[in-house]
mmCIF file of C-alpha atoms and ligand atoms in Angstrom:
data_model
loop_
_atom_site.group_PDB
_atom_site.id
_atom_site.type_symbol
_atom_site.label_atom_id
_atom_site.label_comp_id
_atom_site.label_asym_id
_atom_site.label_seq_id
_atom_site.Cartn_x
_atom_site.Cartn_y
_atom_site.Cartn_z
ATOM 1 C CA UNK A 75 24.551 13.843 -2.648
ATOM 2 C CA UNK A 76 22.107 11.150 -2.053
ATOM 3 C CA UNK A 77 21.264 11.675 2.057
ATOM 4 C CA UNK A 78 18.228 9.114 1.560
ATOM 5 C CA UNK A 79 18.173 6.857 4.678
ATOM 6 C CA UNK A 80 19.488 8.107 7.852
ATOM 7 C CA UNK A 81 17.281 9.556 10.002
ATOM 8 C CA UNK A 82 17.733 13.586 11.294
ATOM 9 C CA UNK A 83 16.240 13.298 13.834
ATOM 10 C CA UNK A 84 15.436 11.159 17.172
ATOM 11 C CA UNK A 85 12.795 8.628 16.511
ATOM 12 C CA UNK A 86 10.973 6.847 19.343
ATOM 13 C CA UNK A 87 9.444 3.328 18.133
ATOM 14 C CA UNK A 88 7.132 0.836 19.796
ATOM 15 C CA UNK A 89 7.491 -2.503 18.374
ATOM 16 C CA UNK A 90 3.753 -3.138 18.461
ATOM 17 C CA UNK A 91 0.756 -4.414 16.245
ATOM 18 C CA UNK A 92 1.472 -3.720 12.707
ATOM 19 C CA UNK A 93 -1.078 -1.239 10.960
ATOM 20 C CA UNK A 94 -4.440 -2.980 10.061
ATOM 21 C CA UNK A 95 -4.288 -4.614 6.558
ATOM 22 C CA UNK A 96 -7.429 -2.343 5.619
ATOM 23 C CA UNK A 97 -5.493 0.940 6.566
ATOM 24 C CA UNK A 98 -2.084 -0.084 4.269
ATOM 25 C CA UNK A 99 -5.110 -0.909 1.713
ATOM 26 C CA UNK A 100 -4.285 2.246 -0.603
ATOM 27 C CA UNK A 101 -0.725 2.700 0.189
ATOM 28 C CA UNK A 102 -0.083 -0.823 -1.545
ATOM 29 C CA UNK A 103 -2.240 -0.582 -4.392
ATOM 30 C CA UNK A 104 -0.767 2.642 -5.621
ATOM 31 C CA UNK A 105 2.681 2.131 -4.370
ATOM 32 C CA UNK A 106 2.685 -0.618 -7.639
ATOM 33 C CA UNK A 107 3.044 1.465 -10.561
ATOM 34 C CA UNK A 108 5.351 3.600 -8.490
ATOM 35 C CA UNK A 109 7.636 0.754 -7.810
ATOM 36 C CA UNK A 110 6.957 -0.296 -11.628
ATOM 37 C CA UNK A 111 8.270 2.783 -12.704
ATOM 38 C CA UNK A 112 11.159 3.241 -10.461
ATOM 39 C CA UNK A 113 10.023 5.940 -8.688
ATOM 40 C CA UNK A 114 10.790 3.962 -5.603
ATOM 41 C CA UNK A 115 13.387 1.479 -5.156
ATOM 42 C CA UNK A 116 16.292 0.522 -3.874
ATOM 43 C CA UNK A 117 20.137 2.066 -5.091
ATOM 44 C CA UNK A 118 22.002 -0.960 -5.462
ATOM 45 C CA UNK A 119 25.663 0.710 -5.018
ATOM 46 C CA UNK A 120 24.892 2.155 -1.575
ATOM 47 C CA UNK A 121 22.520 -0.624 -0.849
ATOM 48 C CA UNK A 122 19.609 1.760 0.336
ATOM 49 C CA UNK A 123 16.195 2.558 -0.272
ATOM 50 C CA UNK A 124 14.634 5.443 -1.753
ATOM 51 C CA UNK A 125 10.579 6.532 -1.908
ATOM 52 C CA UNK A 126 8.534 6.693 0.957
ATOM 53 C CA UNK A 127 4.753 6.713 0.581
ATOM 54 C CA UNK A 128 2.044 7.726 3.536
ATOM 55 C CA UNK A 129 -1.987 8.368 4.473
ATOM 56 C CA UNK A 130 -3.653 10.062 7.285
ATOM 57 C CA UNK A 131 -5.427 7.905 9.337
ATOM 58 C CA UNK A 132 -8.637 8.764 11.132
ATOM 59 C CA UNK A 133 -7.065 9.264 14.151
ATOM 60 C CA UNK A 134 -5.452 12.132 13.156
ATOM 61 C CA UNK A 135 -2.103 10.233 12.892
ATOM 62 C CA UNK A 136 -0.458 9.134 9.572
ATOM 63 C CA UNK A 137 0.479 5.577 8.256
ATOM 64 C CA UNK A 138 3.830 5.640 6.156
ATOM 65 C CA UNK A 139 6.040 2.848 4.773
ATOM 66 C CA UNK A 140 8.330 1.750 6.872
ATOM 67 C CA UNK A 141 12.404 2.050 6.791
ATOM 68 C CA UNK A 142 14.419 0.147 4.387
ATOM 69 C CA UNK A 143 11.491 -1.027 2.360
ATOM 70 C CA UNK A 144 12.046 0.473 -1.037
ATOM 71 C CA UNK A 145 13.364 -3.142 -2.508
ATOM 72 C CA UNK A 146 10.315 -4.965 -1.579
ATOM 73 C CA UNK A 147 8.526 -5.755 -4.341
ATOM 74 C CA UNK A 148 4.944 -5.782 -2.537
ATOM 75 C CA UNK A 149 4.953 -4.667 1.032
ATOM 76 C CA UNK A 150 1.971 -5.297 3.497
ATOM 77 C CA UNK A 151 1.031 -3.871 6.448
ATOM 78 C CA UNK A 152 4.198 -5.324 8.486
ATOM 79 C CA UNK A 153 6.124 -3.139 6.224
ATOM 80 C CA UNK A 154 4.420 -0.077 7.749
ATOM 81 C CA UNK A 155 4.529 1.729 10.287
ATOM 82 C CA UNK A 156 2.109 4.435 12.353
ATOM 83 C CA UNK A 157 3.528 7.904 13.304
ATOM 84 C CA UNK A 158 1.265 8.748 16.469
ATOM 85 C CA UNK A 159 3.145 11.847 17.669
ATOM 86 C CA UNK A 160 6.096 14.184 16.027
ATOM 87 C CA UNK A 161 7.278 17.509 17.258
ATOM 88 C CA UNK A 162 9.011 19.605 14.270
ATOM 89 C CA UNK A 163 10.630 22.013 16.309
ATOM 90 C CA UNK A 164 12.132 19.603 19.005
ATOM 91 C CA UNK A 165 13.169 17.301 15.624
ATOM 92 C CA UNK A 166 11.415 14.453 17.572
ATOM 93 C CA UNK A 167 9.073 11.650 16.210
ATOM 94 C CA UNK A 168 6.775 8.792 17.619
ATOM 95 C CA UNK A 169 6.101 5.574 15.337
ATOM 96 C CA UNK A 170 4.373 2.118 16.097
ATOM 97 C CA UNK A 171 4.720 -1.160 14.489
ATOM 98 C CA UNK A 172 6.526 -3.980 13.468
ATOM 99 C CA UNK A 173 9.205 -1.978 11.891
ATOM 100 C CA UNK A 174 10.472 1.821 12.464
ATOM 101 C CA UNK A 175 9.047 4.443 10.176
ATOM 102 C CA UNK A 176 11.080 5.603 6.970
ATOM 103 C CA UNK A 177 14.118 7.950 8.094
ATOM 104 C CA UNK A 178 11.346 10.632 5.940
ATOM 105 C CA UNK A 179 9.123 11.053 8.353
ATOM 106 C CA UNK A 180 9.213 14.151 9.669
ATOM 107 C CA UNK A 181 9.002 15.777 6.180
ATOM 108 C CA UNK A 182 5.834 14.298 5.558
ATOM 109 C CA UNK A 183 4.534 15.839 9.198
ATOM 110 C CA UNK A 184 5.486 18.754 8.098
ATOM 111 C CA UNK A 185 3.660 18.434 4.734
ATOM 112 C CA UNK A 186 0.443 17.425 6.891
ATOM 113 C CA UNK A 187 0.671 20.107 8.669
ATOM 114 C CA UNK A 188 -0.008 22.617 5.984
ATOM 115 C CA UNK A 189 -3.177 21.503 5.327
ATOM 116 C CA UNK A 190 -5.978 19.593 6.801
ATOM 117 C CA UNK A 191 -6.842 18.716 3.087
ATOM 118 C CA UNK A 192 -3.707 16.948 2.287
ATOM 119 C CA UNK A 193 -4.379 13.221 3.734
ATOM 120 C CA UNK A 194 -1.476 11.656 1.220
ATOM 121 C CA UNK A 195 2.361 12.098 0.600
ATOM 122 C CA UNK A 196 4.353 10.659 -1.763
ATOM 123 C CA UNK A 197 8.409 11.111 -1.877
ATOM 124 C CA UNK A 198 10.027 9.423 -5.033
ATOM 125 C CA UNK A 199 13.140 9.985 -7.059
ATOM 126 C CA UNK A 200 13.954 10.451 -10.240
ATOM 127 C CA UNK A 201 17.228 11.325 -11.777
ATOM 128 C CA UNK A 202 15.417 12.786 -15.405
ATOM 129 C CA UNK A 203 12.589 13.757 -13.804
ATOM 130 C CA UNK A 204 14.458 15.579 -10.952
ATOM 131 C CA UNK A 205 17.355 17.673 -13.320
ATOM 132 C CA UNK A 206 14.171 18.302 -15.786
ATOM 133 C CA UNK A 207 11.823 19.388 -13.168
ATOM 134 C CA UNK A 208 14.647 21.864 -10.921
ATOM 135 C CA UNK A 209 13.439 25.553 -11.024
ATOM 136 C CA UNK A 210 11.145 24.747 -13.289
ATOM 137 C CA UNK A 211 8.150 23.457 -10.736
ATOM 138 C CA UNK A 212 7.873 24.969 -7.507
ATOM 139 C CA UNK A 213 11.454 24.082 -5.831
ATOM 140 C CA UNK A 214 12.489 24.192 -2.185
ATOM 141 C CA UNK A 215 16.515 25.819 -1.707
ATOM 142 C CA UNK A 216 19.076 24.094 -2.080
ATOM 143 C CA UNK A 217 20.721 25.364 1.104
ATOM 144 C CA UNK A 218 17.761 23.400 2.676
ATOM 145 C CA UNK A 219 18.525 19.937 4.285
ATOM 146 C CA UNK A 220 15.805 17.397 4.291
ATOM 147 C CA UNK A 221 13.560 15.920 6.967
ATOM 148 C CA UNK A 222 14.745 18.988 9.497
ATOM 149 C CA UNK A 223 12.995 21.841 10.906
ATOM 150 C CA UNK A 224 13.947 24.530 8.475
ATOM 151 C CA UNK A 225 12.485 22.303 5.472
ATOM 152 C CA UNK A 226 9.376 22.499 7.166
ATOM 153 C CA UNK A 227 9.449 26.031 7.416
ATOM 154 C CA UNK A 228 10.731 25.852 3.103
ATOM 155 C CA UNK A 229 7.595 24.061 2.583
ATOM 156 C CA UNK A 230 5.001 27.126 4.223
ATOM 157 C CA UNK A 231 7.132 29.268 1.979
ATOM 158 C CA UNK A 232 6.433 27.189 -1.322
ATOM 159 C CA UNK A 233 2.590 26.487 0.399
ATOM 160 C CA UNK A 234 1.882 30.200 0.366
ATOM 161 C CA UNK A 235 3.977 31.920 -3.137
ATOM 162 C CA UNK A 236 4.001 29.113 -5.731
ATOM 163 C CA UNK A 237 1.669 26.669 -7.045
ATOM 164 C CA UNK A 238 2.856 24.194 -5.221
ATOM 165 C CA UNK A 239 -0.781 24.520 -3.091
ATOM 166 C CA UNK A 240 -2.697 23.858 -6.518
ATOM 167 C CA UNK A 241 -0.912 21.148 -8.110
ATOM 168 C CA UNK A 242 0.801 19.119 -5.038
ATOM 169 C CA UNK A 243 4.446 19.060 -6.416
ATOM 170 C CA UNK A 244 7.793 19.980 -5.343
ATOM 171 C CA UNK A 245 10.824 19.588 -5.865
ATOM 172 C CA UNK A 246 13.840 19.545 -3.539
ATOM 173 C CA UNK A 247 17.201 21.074 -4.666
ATOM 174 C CA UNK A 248 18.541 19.831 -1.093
ATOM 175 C CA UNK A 249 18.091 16.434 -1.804
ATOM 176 C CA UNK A 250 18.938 14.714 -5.077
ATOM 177 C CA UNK A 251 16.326 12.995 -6.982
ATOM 178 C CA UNK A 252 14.257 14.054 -4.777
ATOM 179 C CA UNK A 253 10.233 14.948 -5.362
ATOM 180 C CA UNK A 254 7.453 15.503 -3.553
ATOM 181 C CA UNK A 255 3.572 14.501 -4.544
ATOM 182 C CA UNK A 256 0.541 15.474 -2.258
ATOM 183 C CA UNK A 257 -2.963 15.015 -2.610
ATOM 184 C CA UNK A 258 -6.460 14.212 -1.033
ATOM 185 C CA UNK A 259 -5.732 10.795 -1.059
ATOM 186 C CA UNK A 260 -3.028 8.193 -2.092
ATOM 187 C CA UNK A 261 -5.014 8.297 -5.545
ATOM 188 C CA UNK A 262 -4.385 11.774 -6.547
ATOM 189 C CA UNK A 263 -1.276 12.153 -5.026
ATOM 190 C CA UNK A 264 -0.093 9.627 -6.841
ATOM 191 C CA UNK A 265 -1.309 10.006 -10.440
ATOM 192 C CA UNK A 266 0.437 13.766 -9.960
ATOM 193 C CA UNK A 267 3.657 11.898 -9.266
ATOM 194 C CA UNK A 268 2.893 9.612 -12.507
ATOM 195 C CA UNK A 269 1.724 11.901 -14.266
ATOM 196 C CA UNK A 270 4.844 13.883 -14.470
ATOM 197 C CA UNK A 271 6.140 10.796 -16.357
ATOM 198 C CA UNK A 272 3.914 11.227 -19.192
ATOM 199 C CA UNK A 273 5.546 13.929 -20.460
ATOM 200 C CA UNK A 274 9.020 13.098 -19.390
HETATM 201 ZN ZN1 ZN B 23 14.305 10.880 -0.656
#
């Protein structure tokens, strides 16, 4: 089932100043070839978006795109939006902006919070990639909805067994389509997402 675009949990937003055009700097120059290739987009038949890209800012908060962006072609810093607080076990999230933060966010708190060295998340899907890649790379259960506490919890588990902590991907049996890229920065994370299309 494709669950991409509701949100799971309650989301507090403050229409406010946009992110700075310097910040979203990264996000849009490597969220190109990921829109090129598909790997984030908009499904046509149930008119929604898919892919959700996002950095750590300096302030210890994270930028990410913002809801019902994945058709835009090249989205700028109105398009985004700034998580400044999120609690994973109360399934509560703070964003600021001129738009609410993608209906992912609280999956990519979680992924920030296993490791001060991840400062980039990328969520794309990919029908081929997905069915190629199940069980194959490290894989969160199936029985495991996403954006809620207990995939947070899934993630620690992959984090400390699999490779997942070397190579930055997963991929998530709970949600079609649905993979996972992390990284140092946008840069890495992203070329590990691409990558995995070289040898599709
Ligand atoms: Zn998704």
């Amino acid at each position: 089932m494709i669950d991409e675009g509701y949100i799971k949990f309650a989301l507090e937003w403050i229409d406010s100043a946009p992110p700075t055009a310097d910040e979203v700097a990264q996000l849009r120059e490597w969220r190109r070839p990921l829109y090129a290739a598909g790997l984030i987009g908009h499904y046509a038949e149930l008119n929604i978006g898919y892919g959700n890209i996002s950095v750590r800012s300096r302030d210890g908060h994270f930028i990410i795109s913002g809801t019902q962006t994945g058709h835009l072609e090249d989205p700028d810093e109105q398009h985004y939006a700034r998580v400044t607080d999120y609690d994973i076990a109360a399934n509560r999230v703070r964003c600021e902006g001129r738009i609410r933060a993608s209906s992912e966010s609280m999956t990519h708190a979680a992924l920030y919070e296993l490791d001060p060295n991840i400062n980039a998340v990328v969520h794309v899907h990919s029908a081929p990639l997905w069915r190629k890649l199940l069980n194959v790379r490290p894989t969160t259960a199936a029985s495991v909805a996403y954006g809620t506490p207990a995939m947070a919890e899934e993630f620690r588990r992959l984090y400390r067994e699999t490779v997942f902590a070397v190579d930055g991907i997963a991929i998530m049996a709970g949600h079609d389509e649905g993979i996972i890229g992390t990284g140092h920065g946008m840069a890495e994370a992203s070329e590990r997402i691409l990558g995995l299309c070289d040898d599709r």
